[in-house]
XYZ file of C-alpha atoms in Angstrom:
659
model
C 42.492 -0.605 -15.013
C 41.371 -1.746 -18.459
C 38.676 -4.071 -19.685
C 39.340 -7.758 -19.233
C 38.138 -9.739 -22.227
C 37.921 -13.515 -21.885
C 38.128 -15.693 -24.974
C 38.600 -19.431 -25.559
C 42.205 -20.487 -25.965
C 41.767 -22.144 -29.376
C 41.348 -19.352 -31.901
C 42.657 -17.585 -34.882
C 43.794 -14.012 -34.649
C 43.160 -10.750 -36.448
C 45.045 -9.816 -39.542
C 48.433 -8.463 -38.546
C 48.038 -5.719 -41.144
C 45.064 -4.146 -39.323
C 45.633 -0.361 -39.376
C 46.428 1.474 -36.157
C 43.664 3.892 -35.167
C 44.013 7.169 -33.290
C 41.474 7.502 -30.410
C 41.770 11.228 -29.734
C 44.437 10.860 -27.050
C 48.249 10.440 -26.969
C 49.286 6.985 -28.126
C 47.798 4.462 -30.472
C 45.691 1.385 -29.952
C 46.145 -1.882 -31.860
C 43.219 -4.321 -31.401
C 44.180 -7.553 -29.709
C 43.936 -10.832 -31.488
C 40.356 -11.980 -31.220
C 40.197 -15.718 -30.535
C 37.258 -17.678 -31.814
C 34.545 -18.462 -29.232
C 33.579 -21.991 -28.452
C 30.001 -22.937 -29.280
C 27.542 -21.971 -26.542
C 29.818 -19.355 -24.982
C 27.901 -16.543 -23.191
C 29.270 -13.007 -23.029
C 29.017 -11.376 -19.588
C 29.087 -7.605 -19.036
C 30.032 -6.199 -15.634
C 29.313 -2.642 -14.492
C 29.273 -3.130 -10.700
C 32.877 -2.216 -10.057
C 35.364 -1.890 -12.905
C 34.011 -2.264 -16.421
C 34.553 -5.856 -17.543
C 33.571 -8.123 -20.403
C 33.852 -11.902 -20.017
C 33.681 -14.326 -22.926
C 35.616 -17.470 -22.126
C 39.243 -17.485 -20.935
C 40.656 -14.189 -19.848
C 42.811 -11.746 -21.771
C 43.517 -8.290 -20.380
C 42.925 -5.448 -22.811
C 43.595 -1.767 -22.105
C 41.030 0.470 -23.785
C 41.174 4.258 -24.084
C 38.944 6.123 -21.584
C 36.439 7.364 -24.172
C 35.963 3.876 -25.588
C 35.226 2.599 -22.081
C 32.678 5.403 -21.642
C 30.815 4.495 -24.861
C 30.815 0.805 -23.979
C 29.484 1.584 -20.478
C 26.640 3.678 -21.931
C 25.683 0.938 -24.383
C 25.657 -1.722 -21.639
C 23.721 0.495 -19.213
C 21.098 1.176 -21.902
C 21.171 -2.341 -23.381
C 18.278 -3.139 -25.714
C 17.532 0.582 -25.964
C 18.832 3.173 -28.404
C 21.595 5.455 -27.130
C 21.319 8.695 -29.155
C 24.521 9.996 -30.725
C 23.824 13.384 -29.126
C 23.918 11.750 -25.651
C 27.216 10.044 -26.476
C 28.732 13.357 -27.609
C 27.562 15.107 -24.414
C 28.964 12.297 -22.261
C 32.346 12.217 -24.005
C 33.059 15.906 -24.448
C 30.806 17.572 -21.829
C 29.153 19.935 -24.306
C 32.352 20.939 -26.161
C 32.760 18.336 -28.937
C 35.442 18.597 -31.619
C 34.486 19.003 -35.273
C 35.430 15.350 -35.859
C 33.074 14.060 -33.121
C 30.812 12.055 -35.464
C 33.681 10.378 -37.277
C 35.421 9.573 -33.994
C 32.270 7.936 -32.575
C 31.888 5.831 -35.730
C 35.476 4.692 -35.310
C 34.854 3.789 -31.663
C 31.745 1.756 -32.555
C 33.653 -0.021 -35.330
C 36.381 -0.908 -32.850
C 33.834 -2.219 -30.315
C 32.352 -4.496 -32.948
C 35.795 -5.860 -33.670
C 36.407 -6.377 -29.988
C 33.130 -8.276 -29.532
C 33.581 -10.227 -32.750
C 30.368 -8.975 -34.364
C 29.337 -6.883 -37.340
C 26.437 -4.466 -37.754
C 23.208 -6.421 -37.891
C 24.753 -9.784 -36.915
C 24.335 -11.412 -33.501
C 26.925 -13.629 -31.790
C 25.920 -15.413 -28.576
C 22.866 -13.147 -28.445
C 24.979 -9.972 -28.593
C 24.576 -7.434 -31.397
C 25.686 -3.809 -31.741
C 23.180 -2.209 -34.100
C 23.209 1.120 -35.921
C 19.972 3.069 -35.777
C 19.008 6.399 -37.412
C 19.447 8.319 -34.164
C 22.178 6.310 -32.469
C 23.351 2.836 -31.488
C 21.833 -0.063 -29.561
C 23.597 -2.961 -27.841
C 21.308 -5.982 -27.912
C 22.289 -8.435 -25.190
C 20.503 -11.126 -23.118
C 19.307 -9.716 -19.791
C 21.083 -12.421 -17.807
C 24.381 -11.330 -19.364
C 24.391 -7.949 -17.571
C 25.262 -7.966 -13.876
C 23.132 -4.880 -13.138
C 19.985 -6.612 -14.461
C 20.739 -9.703 -12.357
C 21.344 -7.498 -9.299
C 18.020 -5.677 -9.706
C 16.115 -8.955 -10.211
C 17.613 -10.392 -7.005
C 16.749 -7.217 -5.102
C 13.131 -7.292 -6.303
C 12.865 -10.977 -5.314
C 14.202 -10.109 -1.854
C 11.701 -7.272 -1.434
C 8.841 -9.573 -2.395
C 10.002 -12.304 -0.009
C 10.406 -9.737 2.772
C 6.870 -8.439 2.223
C 5.634 -12.023 2.605
C 7.703 -12.420 5.827
C 9.886 -15.074 4.157
C 13.096 -13.748 5.699
C 15.306 -16.752 4.891
C 14.326 -16.536 1.226
C 14.881 -12.772 1.266
C 18.313 -13.206 2.833
C 19.282 -15.779 0.218
C 18.322 -13.421 -2.612
C 20.222 -10.578 -0.948
C 23.297 -12.808 -0.699
C 23.178 -13.110 -4.473
C 23.226 -9.319 -4.816
C 26.261 -9.099 -2.534
C 28.148 -11.596 -4.709
C 27.456 -9.459 -7.785
C 28.646 -6.186 -6.286
C 32.197 -4.995 -6.735
C 33.650 -1.597 -5.811
C 32.018 1.651 -6.862
C 29.888 1.462 -9.999
C 32.022 1.935 -13.142
C 35.020 2.756 -11.000
C 37.459 2.872 -13.942
C 35.202 4.798 -16.360
C 35.269 8.542 -16.994
C 31.664 9.535 -16.306
C 29.688 12.455 -17.616
C 26.199 13.524 -16.541
C 24.431 10.371 -17.766
C 26.782 7.804 -16.217
C 27.058 9.840 -13.011
C 23.263 9.703 -12.589
C 23.212 6.022 -13.528
C 25.903 5.192 -10.973
C 24.155 7.253 -8.270
C 20.914 5.324 -8.808
C 22.686 1.985 -8.521
C 24.561 3.097 -5.406
C 21.245 4.053 -3.770
C 19.715 0.711 -4.719
C 22.736 -1.015 -3.219
C 22.274 0.965 0.018
C 18.632 -0.144 0.179
C 19.647 -3.753 -0.439
C 22.202 -3.482 2.359
C 19.576 -2.070 4.747
C 17.232 -4.906 3.834
C 19.949 -7.506 4.383
C 20.765 -6.044 7.818
C 17.093 -6.145 8.749
C 16.941 -9.777 7.624
C 19.923 -10.519 9.902
C 18.059 -9.033 12.864
C 14.749 -10.712 12.117
C 16.509 -14.066 11.805
C 18.260 -13.578 15.149
C 21.720 -13.289 13.565
C 22.697 -10.143 15.446
C 26.362 -11.169 15.729
C 26.625 -11.365 11.941
C 24.882 -7.984 11.734
C 27.393 -6.401 14.142
C 30.366 -7.375 11.979
C 28.909 -5.715 8.900
C 27.346 -2.746 10.668
C 30.593 -1.671 12.329
C 32.124 -1.328 8.885
C 29.046 0.411 7.463
C 28.883 3.016 10.241
C 32.538 3.903 9.612
C 31.959 4.255 5.854
C 28.636 6.084 6.384
C 29.125 8.125 9.577
C 25.929 10.180 9.016
C 23.600 7.265 8.152
C 21.169 7.089 11.075
C 19.572 3.826 9.935
C 22.857 1.877 10.093
C 23.597 3.292 13.531
C 20.123 2.362 14.816
C 20.532 -1.200 13.558
C 23.955 -1.430 15.192
C 22.527 -0.177 18.488
C 19.817 -2.855 18.436
C 22.237 -5.625 17.418
C 24.674 -4.677 20.209
C 21.819 -4.557 22.713
C 20.751 -8.080 21.767
C 24.334 -9.273 22.061
C 24.417 -8.052 25.667
C 26.687 -5.094 24.857
C 24.453 -2.216 25.933
C 27.431 0.007 26.782
C 28.600 -0.224 23.149
C 25.077 0.469 21.919
C 24.898 3.652 24.005
C 28.403 4.648 22.864
C 27.246 4.235 19.240
C 24.470 6.768 19.900
C 26.889 9.239 21.510
C 29.275 8.922 18.559
C 26.467 9.506 16.036
C 25.159 12.496 17.968
C 28.644 14.052 18.153
C 29.230 13.497 14.416
C 25.896 15.049 13.439
C 26.545 18.055 15.657
C 30.074 18.594 14.338
C 29.319 18.006 10.669
C 25.782 19.380 10.280
C 24.969 21.189 13.499
C 21.846 19.085 14.125
C 20.538 16.578 16.659
C 19.611 12.968 15.758
C 16.072 12.475 14.477
C 13.149 11.756 16.780
C 13.159 8.014 16.024
C 16.881 7.737 16.898
C 16.410 9.658 20.155
C 13.419 7.469 20.972
C 15.493 4.327 20.417
C 18.155 5.759 22.738
C 15.558 6.287 25.452
C 14.298 2.721 25.017
C 17.868 1.434 25.394
C 18.311 3.430 28.588
C 15.023 2.060 29.927
C 15.880 -1.508 28.929
C 12.729 -1.861 26.836
C 12.152 -5.644 26.474
C 10.494 -5.063 23.093
C 13.957 -4.367 21.643
C 14.879 -8.008 22.167
C 12.652 -9.112 19.302
C 11.838 -6.160 17.053
C 13.915 -4.531 14.369
C 14.623 -0.790 14.598
C 11.878 1.303 13.086
C 12.760 3.321 10.047
C 10.581 6.081 8.714
C 9.563 4.329 5.526
C 11.689 1.257 5.324
C 10.845 -2.378 5.420
C 12.045 -2.291 9.012
C 8.700 -1.256 10.507
C 8.554 -3.069 13.887
C 4.985 -4.319 13.671
C 2.589 -3.935 10.727
C -0.535 -1.996 11.785
C -3.357 -4.382 12.757
C -6.240 -2.130 13.774
C -9.203 -4.371 12.918
C -11.843 -4.610 15.658
C -12.565 -8.143 16.972
C -14.630 -10.349 14.687
C -18.088 -11.468 15.843
C -18.476 -15.235 15.974
C -22.263 -15.245 15.619
C -22.441 -13.162 12.433
C -25.261 -14.326 10.155
C -24.954 -13.363 6.483
C -25.805 -15.098 3.200
C -22.817 -17.231 2.166
C -23.243 -16.227 -1.467
C -22.963 -12.530 -0.542
C -19.837 -13.082 1.554
C -18.202 -15.075 -1.259
C -19.061 -12.354 -3.789
C -17.553 -9.623 -1.633
C -14.397 -11.657 -0.966
C -13.937 -12.094 -4.705
C -14.294 -8.342 -5.242
C -11.508 -7.673 -2.734
C -9.113 -10.458 -3.693
C -9.144 -9.164 -7.263
C -6.846 -6.389 -6.004
C -3.979 -8.837 -5.577
C -3.593 -9.210 -9.354
C -4.948 -5.878 -10.566
C -3.242 -2.574 -11.272
C -5.681 -0.498 -9.194
C -6.808 -0.395 -5.582
C -9.911 -2.525 -4.940
C -12.668 -0.321 -3.500
C -15.803 -1.857 -1.980
C -18.663 0.338 -0.731
C -21.201 -1.245 1.647
C -24.357 0.855 2.016
C -27.528 0.369 4.024
C -29.627 1.819 6.832
C -28.204 2.198 10.324
C -28.089 -1.093 12.229
C -28.155 -3.301 9.123
C -24.697 -4.712 9.915
C -22.369 -2.906 7.491
C -19.484 -2.550 9.929
C -19.837 -6.104 11.260
C -19.724 -7.550 7.750
C -16.773 -5.332 6.765
C -14.803 -6.505 9.801
C -15.593 -10.163 9.042
C -14.388 -9.754 5.441
C -11.212 -8.017 6.598
C -10.372 -10.781 9.072
C -10.930 -13.501 6.503
C -8.659 -11.774 3.975
C -6.027 -10.233 6.252
C -3.436 -12.830 5.164
C -3.523 -11.225 1.704
C -2.591 -7.835 3.185
C 0.379 -8.576 5.476
C 1.743 -5.025 5.481
C -1.109 -3.583 7.512
C -4.825 -3.436 8.215
C -6.224 -0.033 9.180
C -9.596 0.850 10.695
C -11.039 4.284 11.344
C -14.509 5.555 12.124
C -15.246 8.680 10.129
C -17.862 9.904 12.581
C -16.884 11.226 15.968
C -19.335 9.892 18.519
C -22.167 10.012 16.000
C -21.852 13.794 15.724
C -19.929 15.737 13.100
C -17.741 13.764 10.700
C -14.036 13.267 11.299
C -12.009 15.467 8.972
C -9.537 13.564 6.735
C -6.461 15.370 8.051
C -7.144 13.944 11.536
C -7.755 10.421 10.222
C -4.440 10.546 8.333
C -2.622 11.584 11.493
C -3.729 8.309 13.073
C -2.586 6.282 10.046
C 0.851 7.949 9.992
C 1.316 7.394 13.709
C 0.456 3.707 13.229
C 3.204 3.240 10.615
C 5.828 4.713 12.896
C 6.022 8.368 11.856
C 6.229 10.418 15.074
C 4.014 13.482 15.559
C 7.027 15.799 15.356
C 7.720 14.597 11.787
C 4.106 14.488 10.594
C 3.159 17.180 8.035
C 0.367 19.565 8.969
C -1.475 19.954 5.669
C -4.001 17.459 4.289
C -2.215 17.169 0.939
C 1.185 16.446 2.496
C -0.232 13.850 4.879
C -2.159 12.159 2.082
C 0.943 12.021 -0.139
C 3.042 10.643 2.694
C 0.533 7.866 3.440
C 0.208 6.956 -0.232
C 3.983 6.826 -0.584
C 4.155 4.368 2.297
C 1.396 2.218 0.764
C 2.770 2.342 -2.788
C 4.640 -0.993 -2.739
C 2.750 -2.639 0.099
C -0.341 -4.795 0.506
C -2.610 -2.808 2.789
C -6.302 -3.122 3.724
C -8.378 -0.194 5.030
C -11.842 -0.030 6.563
C -13.292 3.485 6.429
C -16.373 3.175 8.593
C -19.422 5.424 8.471
C -18.245 7.740 5.688
C -20.445 10.663 4.750
C -19.045 11.967 1.468
C -16.577 11.359 -1.343
C -14.540 14.409 -0.289
C -13.993 12.805 3.115
C -12.846 9.468 1.667
C -10.616 10.402 -1.307
C -7.597 11.755 0.686
C -7.525 8.509 2.712
C -7.295 6.125 -0.240
C -3.915 4.384 -0.728
C -2.182 4.573 -4.079
C -0.785 1.044 -4.206
C -2.201 -1.368 -6.806
C -2.187 -4.240 -4.292
C -4.254 -2.435 -1.651
C -7.966 -2.748 -0.862
C -10.471 -0.452 0.837
C -13.879 -1.185 2.386
C -16.075 1.870 2.898
C -19.283 1.664 4.922
C -21.833 4.419 4.496
C -25.567 5.004 4.500
C -25.640 7.327 1.540
C -24.133 5.711 -1.598
C -20.901 7.439 -2.611
C -21.269 7.108 -6.358
C -18.569 9.722 -6.912
C -15.822 7.277 -5.850
C -14.304 6.155 -9.127
C -14.040 2.403 -9.586
C -15.974 1.538 -6.423
C -18.125 -1.603 -6.235
C -21.400 -0.587 -4.524
C -23.294 -3.234 -2.550
C -26.606 -2.489 -0.809
C -27.189 -4.434 2.417
C -30.826 -5.104 3.294
C -32.255 -6.364 6.598
C -31.915 -10.085 7.238
C -34.432 -12.578 5.994
C -36.838 -13.962 8.630
C -34.869 -17.231 8.753
C -31.489 -15.523 9.175
C -32.876 -13.107 11.766
C -34.251 -16.020 13.790
C -30.926 -17.862 13.497
C -29.055 -14.802 14.811
C -31.385 -14.387 17.788
C -31.171 -18.045 18.807
C -27.388 -18.103 18.457
C -27.129 -15.240 20.942
C -29.767 -16.409 23.422
C -28.975 -20.115 23.363
C -32.585 -20.898 24.278
C -34.121 -24.314 23.464
C -35.918 -24.306 20.150
C -39.314 -25.542 21.296
C -42.399 -24.484 19.413
C -43.579 -21.821 21.866
C -40.213 -20.093 22.067
C -39.715 -20.303 18.323
C -43.041 -18.528 17.809
C -42.083 -15.814 20.308
C -38.638 -15.508 18.713
C -40.201 -15.075 15.264
C -42.369 -12.278 16.654
C -39.339 -10.545 18.194
C -37.407 -10.691 14.904
C -40.349 -9.168 13.057
C -40.738 -6.367 15.621
C -37.011 -5.669 15.188
C -37.557 -5.113 11.447
C -35.018 -7.926 10.896
C -32.202 -5.461 11.671
C -29.118 -7.227 13.094
C -28.332 -4.467 15.621
C -31.858 -4.488 17.024
C -31.931 -8.302 17.180
C -28.520 -8.371 18.848
C -29.594 -5.776 21.468
C -32.620 -7.900 22.392
C -30.565 -11.096 22.311
C -27.997 -9.696 24.767
C -30.799 -8.998 27.247
C -32.379 -12.416 26.720
C -29.023 -14.157 27.259
C -29.009 -12.819 30.840
C -30.514 -15.556 33.075
C -32.309 -12.856 35.092
C -33.865 -11.270 32.002
C -37.332 -11.588 30.567
C -38.469 -14.662 28.676
C -38.909 -14.670 24.912
C -42.665 -14.506 25.299
C -42.601 -11.554 27.718
C -40.017 -9.727 25.633
C -42.216 -10.098 22.550
C -45.107 -8.597 24.495
C -43.047 -5.606 25.624
C -41.829 -4.952 22.084
C -45.406 -4.972 20.830
C -45.967 -1.741 22.801
C -44.786 0.957 20.368
C -44.157 3.378 23.217
C -41.564 1.021 24.730
C -40.193 -0.649 21.629
C -37.235 1.603 20.827
C -36.219 1.721 24.478
C -36.210 -2.084 24.628
C -33.945 -2.230 21.567
C -30.956 -0.851 23.452
C -28.161 -2.674 25.235
C -24.899 -0.896 25.960
C -23.669 0.716 22.737
C -26.229 -1.234 20.694
C -28.899 1.429 20.231
C -31.048 1.292 17.100
C -32.933 4.443 18.163
C -29.679 6.427 18.083
C -28.886 5.102 14.601
C -32.267 6.241 13.320
C -31.838 9.611 15.044
C -28.507 10.195 13.261
C -30.192 9.679 9.883
C -33.212 11.757 10.894
C -31.024 14.708 11.910
C -29.214 14.563 8.562
C -32.312 15.526 6.548
C -34.019 18.911 6.323
C -37.296 20.131 7.759
C -39.216 19.590 4.507
C -38.096 15.959 4.359
C -38.991 15.458 8.035
C -42.444 16.866 7.414
C -42.946 14.508 4.484
C -41.651 11.541 6.487
C -44.018 12.357 9.361
C -46.967 12.535 6.970
C -46.053 9.134 5.512
C -45.562 7.650 8.988
C -49.078 8.685 10.006
C -50.517 6.698 7.086
C -51.138 2.983 7.234
C -49.331 2.193 3.971
C -45.860 0.642 4.311
C -44.936 0.601 0.590
C -45.675 3.261 -2.022
C -44.534 4.787 -5.298
C -43.800 8.481 -5.763
C -47.285 9.058 -7.161
C -48.914 7.158 -4.289
C -46.920 9.162 -1.756
C -47.998 12.416 -3.401
C -51.625 11.247 -3.350
C -51.427 10.279 0.340
C -50.243 13.699 1.467
C -51.613 15.853 -1.323
C -49.873 16.582 -4.614
C -46.563 18.374 -4.169
C -44.060 19.107 -6.899
C -40.963 18.251 -4.856
C -42.103 14.913 -3.440
C -39.820 12.875 -5.710
C -36.680 14.803 -4.744
C -37.608 14.735 -1.059
C -38.198 10.977 -1.144
C -34.800 10.504 -2.749
C -33.161 12.534 0.035
C -34.944 10.491 2.703
C -33.903 7.287 0.953
C -30.253 8.377 0.751
C -30.354 8.847 4.535
C -31.686 5.256 4.616
C -34.884 6.146 6.454
C -36.676 4.502 3.532
C -35.798 1.297 1.715
C -36.638 0.167 -1.808
C -38.523 -2.978 -2.735
C -35.801 -5.347 -4.076
C -38.327 -7.564 -5.925
C -40.250 -4.768 -7.610
C -39.553 -4.908 -11.355
C -41.816 -2.040 -12.394
C -42.068 1.472 -10.980
C -39.802 2.201 -8.026
C -41.518 1.455 -4.704
C -40.300 2.769 -1.373
C -40.724 0.861 1.901
C -41.099 2.578 5.257
C -39.487 0.459 8.013
C -41.709 0.049 11.058
C -38.999 1.172 13.483
C -38.591 4.411 11.505
C -42.363 4.952 11.676
C -42.301 4.404 15.439
C -39.400 6.815 15.850
C -40.881 9.587 13.697
C -44.307 9.503 15.318
C -42.716 9.980 18.755
C -40.733 13.056 17.687
C -41.787 16.673 17.953
C -43.101 18.357 14.837
C -40.382 19.580 12.422
C -40.829 23.197 13.436
C -40.066 22.485 17.097
C -36.665 23.154 18.588
C -34.361 20.172 18.287
C -30.630 19.606 18.389
C -29.615 18.702 14.889
C -26.593 18.286 12.690
C -26.553 19.883 9.249
C -27.328 17.664 6.249
C -24.221 15.807 5.099
C -24.609 17.272 1.600
C -23.713 20.671 3.048
C -20.835 19.710 5.345
C -17.678 21.721 4.790
C -14.442 20.082 5.954
C -11.777 22.307 7.437
C -8.636 20.664 6.055
C -6.179 23.147 7.475
């Protein structure tokens, strides 16, 4: 079938004396009369199906195969230069005649005549330009059906990601109207056009899968069945289409047909390829046999597709009585929301001593912003029971399982798992909380690659090696905020005597949210001690750390984790400082208190990185360290550094086994 060229009916024709031109094949071609276009006419180029050009009323024109090939290349690469060498390879498959250059020039001349343009002149926005290395067809984007198809598909993907299924379906309907038969069905294709057509066919398959999923999510399973029965016949090995048909038939009350669809797919795969259906297909079959009620409202799960049944939502519950400065919360929200418009993943690192509330604040931020990350919210603790760190390969296994990849199809190596997770995140909006990280090497394999993703990392030691991270140090609460937190939990009347006792309790807790919360939980019990009696018990240093424990709220255990992460020399220095009365000191003052030692500065830095020391936030001169009272109490009750203790190695020397 030839090109159809549409022109207005009122026109003047070509000169009848136009020479006949040989196109390298039997027969001659005389250009048709070219009618004059009406003002405002817009040329339309069609590649999805047979090659067509529309420009007003229709006239059928038969073009030689090689001329159709050149025109197809120019349209496919519109607004870009098509090198002459590529045209020669496409036309003659590496064996061009000696007259190849002259023949191509003749073809281009004839195309200009056909389109009613000359070199360098534009008509209706269309120009066929000669460039030093080749030719370029300049044409408005909206005049090419492939460009319109790809724009509609991108709009549908965006709407689907935002759970706007009606809008996605409408955009996908526009793509269906644009599609004809096979891409460039009447064009002789070489390597370039073959690859171009294959890419468009794959995009069309993805658009079809998305449209089917929209049918199912909108409850239009009867419409889905009509199309899927045709698709499974045309694509007998496509497991995704068969899964969708099985679910649609199940919802239509035709379970026997759904099970027969599985048997037919299994038989075809065995006969054609000698394989069984994939794990996800077999799992769906088992769910159909069991009558799983979840199939009544969820779309079939694909490995990577937009048909994931439920986006991962792993965030722990938010805490209603969180107390944090509003300005800090607003600042952190801004840092994370910037990822929605940026080209890189937003990375926020919250550091601070154990019990300061890093995880609680991270969870609050994630809940407040989860609507910006509809494709999934992940949470993982990177410490296993407070002991050795979780290795990244194990954390990734949990992420991949959450997105629907079964264990049997999960890669074993760290690199493969990391690449698979990043591929899934690439075009999605995903939020991760990586809690209690210990090193950059542990975090990097877990980071998503998508530009619209965000990550919150909580850690005691600052991970300055994470490129692009925003580091925020969390300090203990102010006295006012600590008191507010305690009274929110206890619900006690705010009379003067109880307020005084509550202030004392907050101070003895070092203003640490975990310690205050542990005391508050006990005080909220009607059979517990009063505020006044609790303050008296906390004043006894021998009992204080034991009183600051309630369930899994244990500030002593948090301090122990940090204490075990430093070496014997640092423990000895910390014990010496704890036995002094000073609570704040510079490096020189610390050296003077314990006797001058050359390594005091480095040891203090190590202790600080474990967050057993704090820094004075208002000190503008020489750096001053602060020794928290609870750390002093803990250290003075421990055995001397040389005694036998059960310890973990310092995090600086941890070696992850990624195998």
